[in-house]
mmCIF file of C-alpha atoms and ligand atoms in Angstrom:
data_model
loop_
_atom_site.group_PDB
_atom_site.id
_atom_site.type_symbol
_atom_site.label_atom_id
_atom_site.label_comp_id
_atom_site.label_asym_id
_atom_site.label_seq_id
_atom_site.Cartn_x
_atom_site.Cartn_y
_atom_site.Cartn_z
ATOM 1 C CA GLU A 1 -22.844 8.271 3.443
ATOM 2 C CA LEU A 2 -19.109 8.216 4.061
ATOM 3 C CA GLU A 3 -18.371 6.529 7.388
ATOM 4 C CA ALA A 4 -14.830 5.203 7.006
ATOM 5 C CA VAL A 5 -11.643 5.576 4.988
ATOM 6 C CA VAL A 6 -9.270 2.664 4.473
ATOM 7 C CA PHE A 7 -5.687 3.554 3.596
ATOM 8 C CA ASP A 8 -3.009 1.621 1.792
ATOM 9 C CA LEU A 9 0.397 2.468 3.274
ATOM 10 C CA ASP A 10 3.260 2.221 0.781
ATOM 11 C CA GLY A 11 2.977 5.034 -1.754
ATOM 12 C CA VAL A 12 -0.136 6.549 -0.129
ATOM 13 C CA LEU A 13 0.789 7.646 3.390
ATOM 14 C CA THR A 14 4.538 7.710 2.769
ATOM 15 C CA ASP A 15 6.826 7.048 -0.164
ATOM 16 C CA THR A 16 8.000 3.583 0.854
ATOM 17 C CA ALA A 17 6.840 2.381 -2.596
ATOM 18 C CA GLU A 18 10.116 3.937 -3.798
ATOM 19 C CA TYR A 19 12.113 1.942 -1.210
ATOM 20 C CA HIS A 20 10.369 -1.300 -2.220
ATOM 21 C CA TYR A 21 11.328 -0.517 -5.808
ATOM 22 C CA GLN A 22 14.972 0.171 -4.889
ATOM 23 C CA ALA A 23 15.210 -2.970 -2.758
ATOM 24 C CA TRP A 24 13.750 -5.220 -5.503
ATOM 25 C CA LYS A 25 16.013 -3.531 -8.049
ATOM 26 C CA GLN A 26 19.035 -4.294 -5.871
ATOM 27 C CA LEU A 27 18.023 -7.957 -5.571
ATOM 28 C CA ALA A 28 17.283 -8.234 -9.300
ATOM 29 C CA ASP A 29 20.695 -6.704 -10.103
ATOM 30 C CA GLU A 30 22.361 -9.258 -7.823
ATOM 31 C CA LEU A 31 20.566 -12.013 -9.724
ATOM 32 C CA GLY A 32 21.240 -10.511 -13.151
ATOM 33 C CA ILE A 33 17.521 -10.060 -13.876
ATOM 34 C CA PRO A 34 16.439 -6.921 -15.783
ATOM 35 C CA PHE A 35 14.216 -4.706 -13.659
ATOM 36 C CA ASP A 36 12.757 -1.265 -14.349
ATOM 37 C CA ARG A 37 10.079 1.104 -13.047
ATOM 38 C CA ASP A 38 7.565 -0.064 -15.637
ATOM 39 C CA PHE A 39 7.764 -3.666 -14.486
ATOM 40 C CA ASN A 40 7.721 -2.455 -10.881
ATOM 41 C CA GLU A 41 4.230 -0.980 -11.450
ATOM 42 C CA GLU A 42 2.902 -4.540 -11.778
ATOM 43 C CA LEU A 43 4.406 -5.494 -8.431
ATOM 44 C CA LYS A 44 2.972 -2.615 -6.407
ATOM 45 C CA GLY A 45 0.570 -3.854 -3.778
ATOM 46 C CA LEU A 46 1.528 -7.515 -4.176
ATOM 47 C CA GLY A 47 2.909 -9.460 -1.229
ATOM 48 C CA ARG A 48 6.619 -10.209 -0.847
ATOM 49 C CA MET A 49 6.521 -13.784 -2.178
ATOM 50 C CA ASP A 50 4.144 -12.941 -5.035
ATOM 51 C CA SER A 51 6.503 -10.153 -6.090
ATOM 52 C CA LEU A 52 9.552 -12.428 -5.933
ATOM 53 C CA ASP A 53 7.777 -15.062 -8.037
ATOM 54 C CA ARG A 54 6.979 -12.458 -10.712
ATOM 55 C CA ILE A 55 10.603 -11.282 -10.819
ATOM 56 C CA LEU A 56 12.043 -14.800 -11.034
ATOM 57 C CA GLU A 57 9.524 -15.699 -13.715
ATOM 58 C CA LYS A 58 10.545 -12.639 -15.723
ATOM 59 C CA GLY A 59 14.212 -13.624 -15.368
ATOM 60 C CA GLY A 60 13.406 -17.203 -16.343
ATOM 61 C CA LYS A 61 14.960 -18.499 -13.104
ATOM 62 C CA SER A 62 13.693 -21.154 -10.781
ATOM 63 C CA PHE A 63 14.749 -21.743 -7.202
ATOM 64 C CA SER A 64 13.732 -24.126 -4.421
ATOM 65 C CA GLU A 65 11.299 -22.885 -1.757
ATOM 66 C CA GLU A 66 14.216 -22.677 0.687
ATOM 67 C CA GLU A 67 16.286 -20.544 -1.713
ATOM 68 C CA LYS A 68 13.284 -18.348 -2.433
ATOM 69 C CA ARG A 69 12.820 -17.708 1.285
ATOM 70 C CA ARG A 70 16.456 -16.618 1.487
ATOM 71 C CA LEU A 71 16.057 -14.299 -1.513
ATOM 72 C CA ALA A 72 12.910 -12.775 0.004
ATOM 73 C CA ASP A 73 14.788 -12.251 3.289
ATOM 74 C CA ARG A 74 17.615 -10.623 1.411
ATOM 75 C CA LYS A 75 15.220 -8.173 -0.284
ATOM 76 C CA ASN A 76 13.660 -7.431 3.080
ATOM 77 C CA GLY A 77 17.118 -6.605 4.449
ATOM 78 C CA HIS A 78 17.653 -4.160 1.570
ATOM 79 C CA TYR A 79 14.240 -2.642 2.353
ATOM 80 C CA ARG A 80 14.674 -2.413 6.133
ATOM 81 C CA LYS A 81 17.974 -0.594 5.711
ATOM 82 C CA ARG A 82 16.072 2.052 3.756
ATOM 83 C CA ILE A 83 13.167 2.505 6.156
ATOM 84 C CA GLN A 84 15.351 2.911 9.252
ATOM 85 C CA ARG A 85 15.351 6.670 9.118
ATOM 86 C CA ILE A 86 11.665 7.261 8.316
ATOM 87 C CA SER A 87 10.232 10.008 10.552
ATOM 88 C CA PRO A 88 6.977 12.043 10.799
ATOM 89 C CA GLU A 89 8.395 14.381 8.162
ATOM 90 C CA ASP A 90 8.102 11.575 5.629
ATOM 91 C CA LEU A 91 4.295 11.622 5.631
ATOM 92 C CA LEU A 92 3.251 12.502 2.066
ATOM 93 C CA PRO A 93 1.860 16.036 1.515
ATOM 94 C CA GLY A 94 -1.622 16.571 2.983
ATOM 95 C CA MET A 95 -1.892 13.183 4.654
ATOM 96 C CA GLY A 96 -1.380 14.440 8.201
ATOM 97 C CA ARG A 97 -4.085 17.039 7.590
ATOM 98 C CA LEU A 98 -6.465 14.460 6.070
ATOM 99 C CA LEU A 99 -6.038 12.068 9.019
ATOM 100 C CA ARG A 100 -6.798 14.922 11.440
ATOM 101 C CA GLU A 101 -9.848 16.032 9.410
ATOM 102 C CA LEU A 102 -11.228 12.491 9.412
ATOM 103 C CA LYS A 103 -10.756 12.130 13.174
ATOM 104 C CA GLU A 104 -12.353 15.516 13.904
ATOM 105 C CA ASN A 105 -15.364 14.553 11.787
ATOM 106 C CA GLY A 106 -15.857 11.152 13.403
ATOM 107 C CA ILE A 107 -14.958 9.207 10.270
ATOM 108 C CA ARG A 108 -13.310 5.895 11.089
ATOM 109 C CA ILE A 109 -9.819 5.127 9.818
ATOM 110 C CA ALA A 110 -8.265 1.780 8.846
ATOM 111 C CA LEU A 111 -4.985 0.623 7.371
ATOM 112 C CA ALA A 112 -4.945 -2.162 4.766
ATOM 113 C CA SER A 113 -1.346 -2.960 3.860
ATOM 114 C CA ALA A 114 0.144 -6.135 2.420
ATOM 115 C CA SER A 115 3.439 -5.278 4.100
ATOM 116 C CA LYS A 116 4.827 -7.181 7.074
ATOM 117 C CA ASN A 117 6.742 -3.989 7.829
ATOM 118 C CA ALA A 118 3.568 -1.875 8.050
ATOM 119 C CA ARG A 119 3.561 -1.534 11.874
ATOM 120 C CA THR A 120 7.194 -0.434 11.933
ATOM 121 C CA VAL A 121 6.581 2.246 9.309
ATOM 122 C CA ILE A 122 3.357 3.499 10.981
ATOM 123 C CA ARG A 123 5.171 3.761 14.315
ATOM 124 C CA GLN A 124 8.068 5.673 12.803
ATOM 125 C CA LEU A 125 5.623 8.070 11.125
ATOM 126 C CA LYS A 126 3.991 8.464 14.567
ATOM 127 C CA ILE A 127 0.454 8.041 13.202
ATOM 128 C CA GLU A 128 -0.474 4.770 14.941
ATOM 129 C CA SER A 129 -3.060 6.449 17.185
ATOM 130 C CA PHE A 130 -5.148 7.616 14.200
ATOM 131 C CA PHE A 131 -6.078 4.085 13.187
ATOM 132 C CA ASP A 132 -9.160 2.337 14.528
ATOM 133 C CA THR A 133 -7.849 -0.882 13.006
ATOM 134 C CA ILE A 134 -4.730 -2.083 11.204
ATOM 135 C CA VAL A 135 -5.035 -5.036 8.822
ATOM 136 C CA ASP A 136 -1.739 -6.316 7.455
ATOM 137 C CA ALA A 137 -0.268 -9.377 5.758
ATOM 138 C CA ALA A 138 -0.519 -11.374 8.990
ATOM 139 C CA HIS A 139 -4.344 -11.135 9.031
ATOM 140 C CA VAL A 140 -5.293 -12.177 5.505
ATOM 141 C CA SER A 141 -4.813 -15.275 3.385
ATOM 142 C CA LYS A 142 -5.297 -13.740 -0.053
ATOM 143 C CA GLY A 143 -3.312 -10.715 -1.195
ATOM 144 C CA LYS A 144 -4.447 -7.811 -3.398
ATOM 145 C CA PRO A 145 -6.060 -7.814 -6.013
ATOM 146 C CA ASP A 146 -8.292 -10.048 -3.862
ATOM 147 C CA PRO A 147 -10.673 -7.805 -1.864
ATOM 148 C CA GLU A 148 -10.146 -9.744 1.400
ATOM 149 C CA ILE A 149 -7.899 -7.163 3.090
ATOM 150 C CA PHE A 150 -10.363 -4.301 2.460
ATOM 151 C CA LEU A 151 -13.387 -6.369 3.476
ATOM 152 C CA THR A 152 -11.616 -7.400 6.679
ATOM 153 C CA ALA A 153 -10.932 -3.741 7.463
ATOM 154 C CA ALA A 154 -14.619 -2.806 6.993
ATOM 155 C CA GLU A 155 -15.716 -5.761 9.097
ATOM 156 C CA GLN A 156 -13.351 -4.833 11.912
ATOM 157 C CA LEU A 157 -14.628 -1.257 11.830
ATOM 158 C CA GLY A 158 -18.202 -2.492 11.800
ATOM 159 C CA VAL A 159 -18.981 -0.263 8.799
ATOM 160 C CA PRO A 160 -20.908 -1.485 5.710
ATOM 161 C CA ARG A 161 -18.511 -1.751 2.754
ATOM 162 C CA THR A 162 -20.552 0.655 0.640
ATOM 163 C CA ASN A 163 -20.002 3.391 3.245
ATOM 164 C CA CYS A 164 -16.213 3.042 2.926
ATOM 165 C CA ALA A 165 -13.740 4.819 0.676
ATOM 166 C CA ALA A 166 -10.257 3.354 0.178
ATOM 167 C CA VAL A 167 -7.078 4.993 -1.079
ATOM 168 C CA GLU A 168 -4.519 3.152 -3.233
ATOM 169 C CA ASP A 169 -1.531 3.822 -5.500
ATOM 170 C CA ALA A 170 -1.356 0.335 -7.058
ATOM 171 C CA GLU A 171 -3.302 -1.251 -9.911
ATOM 172 C CA ALA A 172 -3.777 -4.411 -7.849
ATOM 173 C CA GLY A 173 -5.084 -2.230 -5.015
ATOM 174 C CA ILE A 174 -7.677 -0.426 -7.139
ATOM 175 C CA ARG A 175 -8.953 -3.782 -8.380
ATOM 176 C CA ALA A 176 -9.238 -5.026 -4.803
ATOM 177 C CA ILE A 177 -11.190 -1.927 -3.705
ATOM 178 C CA ARG A 178 -13.617 -2.242 -6.603
ATOM 179 C CA GLU A 179 -14.149 -5.921 -5.892
ATOM 180 C CA ALA A 180 -14.872 -4.938 -2.302
ATOM 181 C CA ASP A 181 -17.595 -2.557 -3.526
ATOM 182 C CA MET A 182 -15.960 0.469 -1.936
ATOM 183 C CA PHE A 183 -15.345 3.940 -3.361
ATOM 184 C CA ALA A 184 -11.862 3.790 -4.933
ATOM 185 C CA VAL A 185 -9.502 6.742 -4.687
ATOM 186 C CA GLY A 186 -6.378 6.351 -6.840
ATOM 187 C CA VAL A 187 -3.178 8.329 -6.313
ATOM 188 C CA GLY A 188 -1.210 8.396 -9.553
ATOM 189 C CA THR A 189 -1.618 8.776 -13.297
ATOM 190 C CA GLU A 190 -4.933 8.354 -15.143
ATOM 191 C CA THR A 191 -3.500 5.300 -16.903
ATOM 192 C CA ALA A 192 -2.164 3.524 -13.845
ATOM 193 C CA MET A 193 -5.246 4.325 -11.737
ATOM 194 C CA LYS A 194 -7.767 3.448 -14.432
ATOM 195 C CA GLY A 195 -10.977 2.162 -12.849
ATOM 196 C CA ALA A 196 -10.728 4.329 -9.753
ATOM 197 C CA ASP A 197 -13.798 6.442 -8.881
ATOM 198 C CA TRP A 198 -11.635 9.471 -8.156
ATOM 199 C CA ILE A 199 -8.047 9.944 -9.357
ATOM 200 C CA VAL A 200 -5.659 12.487 -7.835
ATOM 201 C CA SER A 201 -2.197 13.168 -9.235
ATOM 202 C CA ASP A 202 -0.749 13.518 -5.745
ATOM 203 C CA THR A 203 -1.794 13.268 -2.116
ATOM 204 C CA SER A 204 -1.964 17.022 -1.510
ATOM 205 C CA LYS A 205 -5.264 17.047 -3.452
ATOM 206 C CA LEU A 206 -6.947 14.668 -1.021
ATOM 207 C CA THR A 207 -9.177 16.703 1.277
ATOM 208 C CA LEU A 208 -12.175 15.502 3.254
ATOM 209 C CA GLN A 209 -14.355 18.174 1.667
ATOM 210 C CA GLU A 210 -13.584 16.979 -1.867
ATOM 211 C CA LEU A 211 -13.857 13.309 -0.901
ATOM 212 C CA LYS A 212 -17.323 13.868 0.591
ATOM 213 C CA ARG A 213 -18.414 15.771 -2.499
ATOM 214 C CA ARG A 214 -17.370 12.920 -4.808
ATOM 215 C CA PHE A 215 -18.466 10.018 -2.652
ATOM 216 C CA ARG A 216 -21.421 8.348 -4.339
HETATM 217 C C1 G6P B 329 2.991 -3.553 -0.083
HETATM 218 C C2 G6P B 329 3.841 -2.935 -1.169
HETATM 219 C C3 G6P B 329 4.548 -3.996 -1.965
HETATM 220 C C4 G6P B 329 5.280 -4.965 -1.037
HETATM 221 C C5 G6P B 329 4.300 -5.598 -0.062
HETATM 222 C C6 G6P B 329 4.971 -6.557 0.911
HETATM 223 O O1 G6P B 329 1.868 -4.091 -0.676
HETATM 224 O O2 G6P B 329 3.050 -2.153 -2.037
HETATM 225 O O3 G6P B 329 5.452 -3.373 -2.844
HETATM 226 O O4 G6P B 329 5.908 -5.981 -1.788
HETATM 227 O O5 G6P B 329 3.673 -4.561 0.662
HETATM 228 O O6 G6P B 329 5.797 -5.834 1.794
HETATM 229 P P1 G6P B 329 6.803 -6.496 2.802
HETATM 230 O O7 G6P B 329 7.292 -5.325 3.614
HETATM 231 O O8 G6P B 329 6.048 -7.472 3.635
HETATM 232 O O9 G6P B 329 7.873 -7.147 2.022
HETATM 233 MG MG1 MG B 330 0.780 1.042 -2.212
#
């Protein structure tokens, strides 16, 4: 029986996946490395350093650890500029309703985001009080597609993993959910979300009623 829902943040609760894309694109342009939306799909859900490594590898560039830290900071500056004005209106369609439905029905709610900016974004969206636990990059050692972040969320909620559903928009995220033995809900195209137990083309289709019906 469904007891908890674990949410990814970027691209699921709000469209910060677009801002991550724009910020990486800006950095890649500065470095003269080709970067497009297709390649960006592979980066979704990965941590900041993992993403940077993939981009530098693609551009055939190598930098010292110190230089890489500066590049990662620079990307984060590009990103933070873009998230400054996020407000409750930036919640993706249906997500405010879903969070309320879950609360009203006593289903526990967790956040599992690889982003070090997750708290800032959640606060700006004014949805912090919905979450029974927030697991972010500071709490885990292995990033998605490793299941650690989802398993940590279930553990902190005190809910068996098989009674959890998790919502993701990234390939790496869907893999992590499946490895965690949870019910995987994918937001996106059939191709990108391949392997998910339930795929929705956009967040407005995510209702508690439908989730309960599909939950194994
Ligand atoms: C999420 C996003 C990624 C991002 C990562 C790290 O997983 O999907 O695109 O790279 O968080 O975010 P941060 O804000 O810490 O750079
Ligand atoms: Mg995401």
